[in-house]
Amino acid sequence: MAERHSSPLLGRDRQSWHFVEQDVHSPWLYVSLARRLNEESTIDMVMVADIPTFELFLGQTNGDLWIEGVQLVSPGWMNGTKGWLMESLVGIDEKCTENHRTYVYTVQEGKQYSNPPISAPDASAASRVVFQHTLNNDG
């Protein structure tokens, strides 16, 4: 469920969201997406529910569009607390075995969370870096 609102301040093709209801308790990403317009930059906030969609944003970055920062929003079952946490994301790695894919999120404090949870690391799992935060992502 979501509630949308149009505003002349946002422009003709833009809408703001008052709220979004999420039924599934899974992690999501709060992405600061920066755009260079002439000599000024703007930052839009985007809520991304899955890694394939996030990778679409990563594939579109260039000198005029870049990811300024990413926050991991994780549910309690994932972060080991009783509630949701929002933490600065440093990186995402994908670990794949023959029939299983897991994403490992590393946050700024060095903690790592995985989805789905990993009981023990699998040395045979193929690994790839999905995202690695750099200090200067401004193209």
PDB file of N, CA and C in Angstrom, residues 53-111:
ATOM      1  N   THR A  53      17.219  -4.427  -8.654  1.00  0.00           N
ATOM      2  CA  THR A  53      16.802  -3.050  -8.931  1.00  0.00           C
ATOM      3  C   THR A  53      17.922  -2.074  -8.584  1.00  0.00           C
ATOM      4  N   PHE A  54      18.605  -2.300  -7.467  1.00  0.00           N
ATOM      5  CA  PHE A  54      19.741  -1.456  -7.092  1.00  0.00           C
ATOM      6  C   PHE A  54      20.825  -1.505  -8.171  1.00  0.00           C
ATOM      7  N   GLU A  55      21.052  -2.683  -8.739  1.00  0.00           N
ATOM      8  CA  GLU A  55      22.063  -2.807  -9.788  1.00  0.00           C
ATOM      9  C   GLU A  55      21.674  -2.031 -11.046  1.00  0.00           C
ATOM     10  N   LEU A  56      20.375  -1.861 -11.291  1.00  0.00           N
ATOM     11  CA  LEU A  56      19.942  -1.014 -12.408  1.00  0.00           C
ATOM     12  C   LEU A  56      20.398   0.425 -12.185  1.00  0.00           C
ATOM     13  N   PHE A  57      20.251   0.915 -10.955  1.00  0.00           N
ATOM     14  CA  PHE A  57      20.731   2.265 -10.626  1.00  0.00           C
ATOM     15  C   PHE A  57      22.251   2.346 -10.783  1.00  0.00           C
ATOM     16  N   LEU A  58      22.960   1.330 -10.309  1.00  0.00           N
ATOM     17  CA  LEU A  58      24.420   1.324 -10.427  1.00  0.00           C
ATOM     18  C   LEU A  58      24.855   1.382 -11.888  1.00  0.00           C
ATOM     19  N   GLY A  59      24.124   0.702 -12.756  1.00  0.00           N
ATOM     20  CA  GLY A  59      24.457   0.671 -14.174  1.00  0.00           C
ATOM     21  C   GLY A  59      24.194   1.975 -14.902  1.00  0.00           C
ATOM     22  N   GLN A  60      23.429   2.869 -14.294  1.00  0.00           N
ATOM     23  CA  GLN A  60      23.095   4.137 -14.938  1.00  0.00           C
ATOM     24  C   GLN A  60      23.965   5.297 -14.466  1.00  0.00           C
ATOM     25  N   THR A  61      24.882   5.036 -13.549  1.00  0.00           N
ATOM     26  CA  THR A  61      25.710   6.131 -13.037  1.00  0.00           C
ATOM     27  C   THR A  61      26.709   6.594 -14.095  1.00  0.00           C
ATOM     28  N   ASN A  62      26.994   7.888 -14.074  1.00  0.00           N
ATOM     29  CA  ASN A  62      27.951   8.497 -15.002  1.00  0.00           C
ATOM     30  C   ASN A  62      28.408   9.820 -14.398  1.00  0.00           C
ATOM     31  N   GLY A  63      28.993  10.693 -15.183  1.00  0.00           N
ATOM     32  CA  GLY A  63      29.480  11.973 -14.669  1.00  0.00           C
ATOM     33  C   GLY A  63      28.388  12.904 -14.190  1.00  0.00           C
ATOM     34  N   ASP A  64      27.151  12.693 -14.648  1.00  0.00           N
ATOM     35  CA  ASP A  64      26.031  13.552 -14.256  1.00  0.00           C
ATOM     36  C   ASP A  64      25.041  12.865 -13.319  1.00  0.00           C
ATOM     37  N   LEU A  65      25.241  11.599 -13.031  1.00  0.00           N
ATOM     38  CA  LEU A  65      24.354  10.837 -12.148  1.00  0.00           C
ATOM     39  C   LEU A  65      25.219   9.869 -11.345  1.00  0.00           C
ATOM     40  N   TRP A  66      25.179   9.984 -10.019  1.00  0.00           N
ATOM     41  CA  TRP A  66      25.990   9.112  -9.188  1.00  0.00           C
ATOM     42  C   TRP A  66      25.288   8.836  -7.871  1.00  0.00           C
ATOM     43  N   ILE A  67      25.750   7.787  -7.201  1.00  0.00           N
ATOM     44  CA  ILE A  67      25.204   7.416  -5.897  1.00  0.00           C
ATOM     45  C   ILE A  67      26.040   8.105  -4.832  1.00  0.00           C
ATOM     46  N   GLU A  68      25.403   9.008  -4.116  1.00  0.00           N
ATOM     47  CA  GLU A  68      26.062   9.796  -3.073  1.00  0.00           C
ATOM     48  C   GLU A  68      26.267   8.970  -1.808  1.00  0.00           C
ATOM     49  N   GLY A  69      25.315   8.104  -1.488  1.00  0.00           N
ATOM     50  CA  GLY A  69      25.401   7.270  -0.297  1.00  0.00           C
ATOM     51  C   GLY A  69      24.260   6.281  -0.261  1.00  0.00           C
ATOM     52  N   VAL A  70      24.433   5.233   0.537  1.00  0.00           N
ATOM     53  CA  VAL A  70      23.407   4.196   0.668  1.00  0.00           C
ATOM     54  C   VAL A  70      23.281   3.837   2.140  1.00  0.00           C
ATOM     55  N   GLN A  71      22.052   3.727   2.597  1.00  0.00           N
ATOM     56  CA  GLN A  71      21.756   3.262   3.947  1.00  0.00           C
ATOM     57  C   GLN A  71      21.086   1.897   3.832  1.00  0.00           C
ATOM     58  N   LEU A  72      21.520   0.955   4.648  1.00  0.00           N
ATOM     59  CA  LEU A  72      20.840  -0.335   4.742  1.00  0.00           C
ATOM     60  C   LEU A  72      19.775  -0.211   5.818  1.00  0.00           C
ATOM     61  N   VAL A  73      18.551  -0.554   5.476  1.00  0.00           N
ATOM     62  CA  VAL A  73      17.454  -0.589   6.442  1.00  0.00           C
ATOM     63  C   VAL A  73      17.160  -2.068   6.671  1.00  0.00           C
ATOM     64  N   SER A  74      17.514  -2.556   7.861  1.00  0.00           N
ATOM     65  CA  SER A  74      17.432  -3.995   8.122  1.00  0.00           C
ATOM     66  C   SER A  74      16.459  -4.311   9.252  1.00  0.00           C
ATOM     67  N   PRO A  75      15.689  -5.405   9.085  1.00  0.00           N
ATOM     68  CA  PRO A  75      14.764  -5.836  10.136  1.00  0.00           C
ATOM     69  C   PRO A  75      15.521  -6.504  11.285  1.00  0.00           C
ATOM     70  N   GLY A  76      14.864  -6.605  12.424  1.00  0.00           N
ATOM     71  CA  GLY A  76      15.484  -7.169  13.616  1.00  0.00           C
ATOM     72  C   GLY A  76      16.032  -8.571  13.440  1.00  0.00           C
ATOM     73  N   TRP A  77      15.319  -9.436  12.692  1.00  0.00           N
ATOM     74  CA  TRP A  77      15.818 -10.807  12.512  1.00  0.00           C
ATOM     75  C   TRP A  77      17.184 -10.809  11.832  1.00  0.00           C
ATOM     76  N   MET A  78      17.461  -9.775  11.043  1.00  0.00           N
ATOM     77  CA  MET A  78      18.709  -9.706  10.295  1.00  0.00           C
ATOM     78  C   MET A  78      19.816  -9.020  11.097  1.00  0.00           C
ATOM     79  N   ASN A  79      19.477  -7.944  11.816  1.00  0.00           N
ATOM     80  CA  ASN A  79      20.504  -7.162  12.509  1.00  0.00           C
ATOM     81  C   ASN A  79      20.708  -7.578  13.966  1.00  0.00           C
ATOM     82  N   GLY A  80      19.936  -8.560  14.440  1.00  0.00           N
ATOM     83  CA  GLY A  80      20.135  -9.083  15.787  1.00  0.00           C
ATOM     84  C   GLY A  80      19.529  -8.249  16.897  1.00  0.00           C
ATOM     85  N   THR A  81      18.637  -7.305  16.552  1.00  0.00           N
ATOM     86  CA  THR A  81      17.964  -6.502  17.573  1.00  0.00           C
ATOM     87  C   THR A  81      16.474  -6.815  17.538  1.00  0.00           C
ATOM     88  N   LYS A  82      15.715  -6.079  18.326  1.00  0.00           N
ATOM     89  CA  LYS A  82      14.265  -6.275  18.343  1.00  0.00           C
ATOM     90  C   LYS A  82      13.545  -5.398  17.328  1.00  0.00           C
ATOM     91  N   GLY A  83      14.303  -4.580  16.590  1.00  0.00           N
ATOM     92  CA  GLY A  83      13.647  -3.675  15.655  1.00  0.00           C
ATOM     93  C   GLY A  83      14.488  -3.378  14.432  1.00  0.00           C
ATOM     94  N   TRP A  84      13.984  -2.474  13.640  1.00  0.00           N
ATOM     95  CA  TRP A  84      14.645  -2.062  12.410  1.00  0.00           C
ATOM     96  C   TRP A  84      15.815  -1.132  12.710  1.00  0.00           C
ATOM     97  N   LEU A  85      16.882  -1.232  11.905  1.00  0.00           N
ATOM     98  CA  LEU A  85      18.024  -0.327  11.991  1.00  0.00           C
ATOM     99  C   LEU A  85      18.287   0.280  10.618  1.00  0.00           C
ATOM    100  N   MET A  86      18.761   1.520  10.624  1.00  0.00           N
ATOM    101  CA  MET A  86      19.180   2.188   9.392  1.00  0.00           C
ATOM    102  C   MET A  86      20.645   2.561   9.583  1.00  0.00           C
ATOM    103  N   GLU A  87      21.541   1.950   8.777  1.00  0.00           N
ATOM    104  CA  GLU A  87      22.978   2.129   8.942  1.00  0.00           C
ATOM    105  C   GLU A  87      23.634   2.438   7.600  1.00  0.00           C
ATOM    106  N   SER A  88      24.713   3.212   7.634  1.00  0.00           N
ATOM    107  CA  SER A  88      25.460   3.519   6.411  1.00  0.00           C
ATOM    108  C   SER A  88      26.065   2.244   5.842  1.00  0.00           C
ATOM    109  N   LEU A  89      25.829   2.027   4.562  1.00  0.00           N
ATOM    110  CA  LEU A  89      26.291   0.813   3.893  1.00  0.00           C
ATOM    111  C   LEU A  89      27.650   1.054   3.248  1.00  0.00           C
ATOM    112  N   VAL A  90      28.572   0.129   3.480  1.00  0.00           N
ATOM    113  CA  VAL A  90      29.906   0.203   2.895  1.00  0.00           C
ATOM    114  C   VAL A  90      29.989  -0.690   1.658  1.00  0.00           C
ATOM    115  N   GLY A  91      29.356  -1.865   1.712  1.00  0.00           N
ATOM    116  CA  GLY A  91      29.450  -2.771   0.574  1.00  0.00           C
ATOM    117  C   GLY A  91      28.413  -3.868   0.601  1.00  0.00           C
ATOM    118  N   ILE A  92      28.211  -4.459  -0.576  1.00  0.00           N
ATOM    119  CA  ILE A  92      27.337  -5.624  -0.728  1.00  0.00           C
ATOM    120  C   ILE A  92      28.109  -6.651  -1.543  1.00  0.00           C
ATOM    121  N   ASP A  93      28.168  -7.880  -1.038  1.00  0.00           N
ATOM    122  CA  ASP A  93      28.772  -8.997  -1.765  1.00  0.00           C
ATOM    123  C   ASP A  93      27.707 -10.054  -2.009  1.00  0.00           C
ATOM    124  N   GLU A  94      27.800 -10.699  -3.147  1.00  0.00           N
ATOM    125  CA  GLU A  94      26.894 -11.802  -3.477  1.00  0.00           C
ATOM    126  C   GLU A  94      27.683 -13.096  -3.373  1.00  0.00           C
ATOM    127  N   LYS A  95      27.157 -14.062  -2.624  1.00  0.00           N
ATOM    128  CA  LYS A  95      27.777 -15.379  -2.473  1.00  0.00           C
ATOM    129  C   LYS A  95      26.829 -16.398  -3.096  1.00  0.00           C
ATOM    130  N   CYS A  96      27.340 -17.185  -4.040  1.00  0.00           N
ATOM    131  CA  CYS A  96      26.495 -18.162  -4.738  1.00  0.00           C
ATOM    132  C   CYS A  96      27.089 -19.558  -4.647  1.00  0.00           C
ATOM    133  N   THR A  97      26.227 -20.507  -4.318  1.00  0.00           N
ATOM    134  CA  THR A  97      26.578 -21.914  -4.438  1.00  0.00           C
ATOM    135  C   THR A  97      25.710 -22.470  -5.562  1.00  0.00           C
ATOM    136  N   GLU A  98      25.739 -23.756  -5.746  1.00  0.00           N
ATOM    137  CA  GLU A  98      25.012 -24.373  -6.855  1.00  0.00           C
ATOM    138  C   GLU A  98      23.527 -24.021  -6.867  1.00  0.00           C
ATOM    139  N   ASN A  99      22.903 -23.966  -5.709  1.00  0.00           N
ATOM    140  CA  ASN A  99      21.461 -23.699  -5.671  1.00  0.00           C
ATOM    141  C   ASN A  99      21.065 -22.682  -4.601  1.00  0.00           C
ATOM    142  N   HIS A 100      21.982 -21.773  -4.272  1.00  0.00           N
ATOM    143  CA  HIS A 100      21.683 -20.827  -3.201  1.00  0.00           C
ATOM    144  C   HIS A 100      22.412 -19.506  -3.448  1.00  0.00           C
ATOM    145  N   ARG A 101      21.712 -18.390  -3.275  1.00  0.00           N
ATOM    146  CA  ARG A 101      22.310 -17.051  -3.419  1.00  0.00           C
ATOM    147  C   ARG A 101      22.073 -16.289  -2.118  1.00  0.00           C
ATOM    148  N   THR A 102      23.141 -15.683  -1.595  1.00  0.00           N
ATOM    149  CA  THR A 102      23.068 -14.895  -0.372  1.00  0.00           C
ATOM    150  C   THR A 102      23.748 -13.552  -0.607  1.00  0.00           C
ATOM    151  N   TYR A 103      23.145 -12.494  -0.063  1.00  0.00           N
ATOM    152  CA  TYR A 103      23.765 -11.174  -0.116  1.00  0.00           C
ATOM    153  C   TYR A 103      24.318 -10.847   1.264  1.00  0.00           C
ATOM    154  N   VAL A 104      25.565 -10.403   1.295  1.00  0.00           N
ATOM    155  CA  VAL A 104      26.223 -10.024   2.542  1.00  0.00           C
ATOM    156  C   VAL A 104      26.411  -8.511   2.515  1.00  0.00           C
ATOM    157  N   TYR A 105      25.824  -7.844   3.504  1.00  0.00           N
ATOM    158  CA  TYR A 105      25.868  -6.384   3.617  1.00  0.00           C
ATOM    159  C   TYR A 105      26.888  -6.011   4.686  1.00  0.00           C
ATOM    160  N   THR A 106      27.805  -5.112   4.371  1.00  0.00           N
ATOM    161  CA  THR A 106      28.771  -4.606   5.347  1.00  0.00           C
ATOM    162  C   THR A 106      28.426  -3.149   5.615  1.00  0.00           C
ATOM    163  N   VAL A 107      28.214  -2.826   6.898  1.00  0.00           N
ATOM    164  CA  VAL A 107      27.866  -1.453   7.266  1.00  0.00           C
ATOM    165  C   VAL A 107      29.107  -0.734   7.789  1.00  0.00           C
ATOM    166  N   GLN A 108      28.986   0.574   7.965  1.00  0.00           N
ATOM    167  CA  GLN A 108      30.125   1.427   8.289  1.00  0.00           C
ATOM    168  C   GLN A 108      30.887   0.976   9.532  1.00  0.00           C
ATOM    169  N   GLU A 109      30.204   0.468  10.514  1.00  0.00           N
ATOM    170  CA  GLU A 109      30.860   0.050  11.754  1.00  0.00           C
ATOM    171  C   GLU A 109      31.585  -1.280  11.601  1.00  0.00           C
ATOM    172  N   GLY A 110      31.550  -1.880  10.405  1.00  0.00           N
ATOM    173  CA  GLY A 110      32.233  -3.141  10.159  1.00  0.00           C
ATOM    174  C   GLY A 110      31.374  -4.373  10.368  1.00  0.00           C
ATOM    175  N   LYS A 111      30.163  -4.192  10.886  1.00  0.00           N
ATOM    176  CA  LYS A 111      29.273  -5.338  11.073  1.00  0.00           C
ATOM    177  C   LYS A 111      28.815  -5.852   9.716  1.00  0.00           C
TER     178      LYS A 111
END
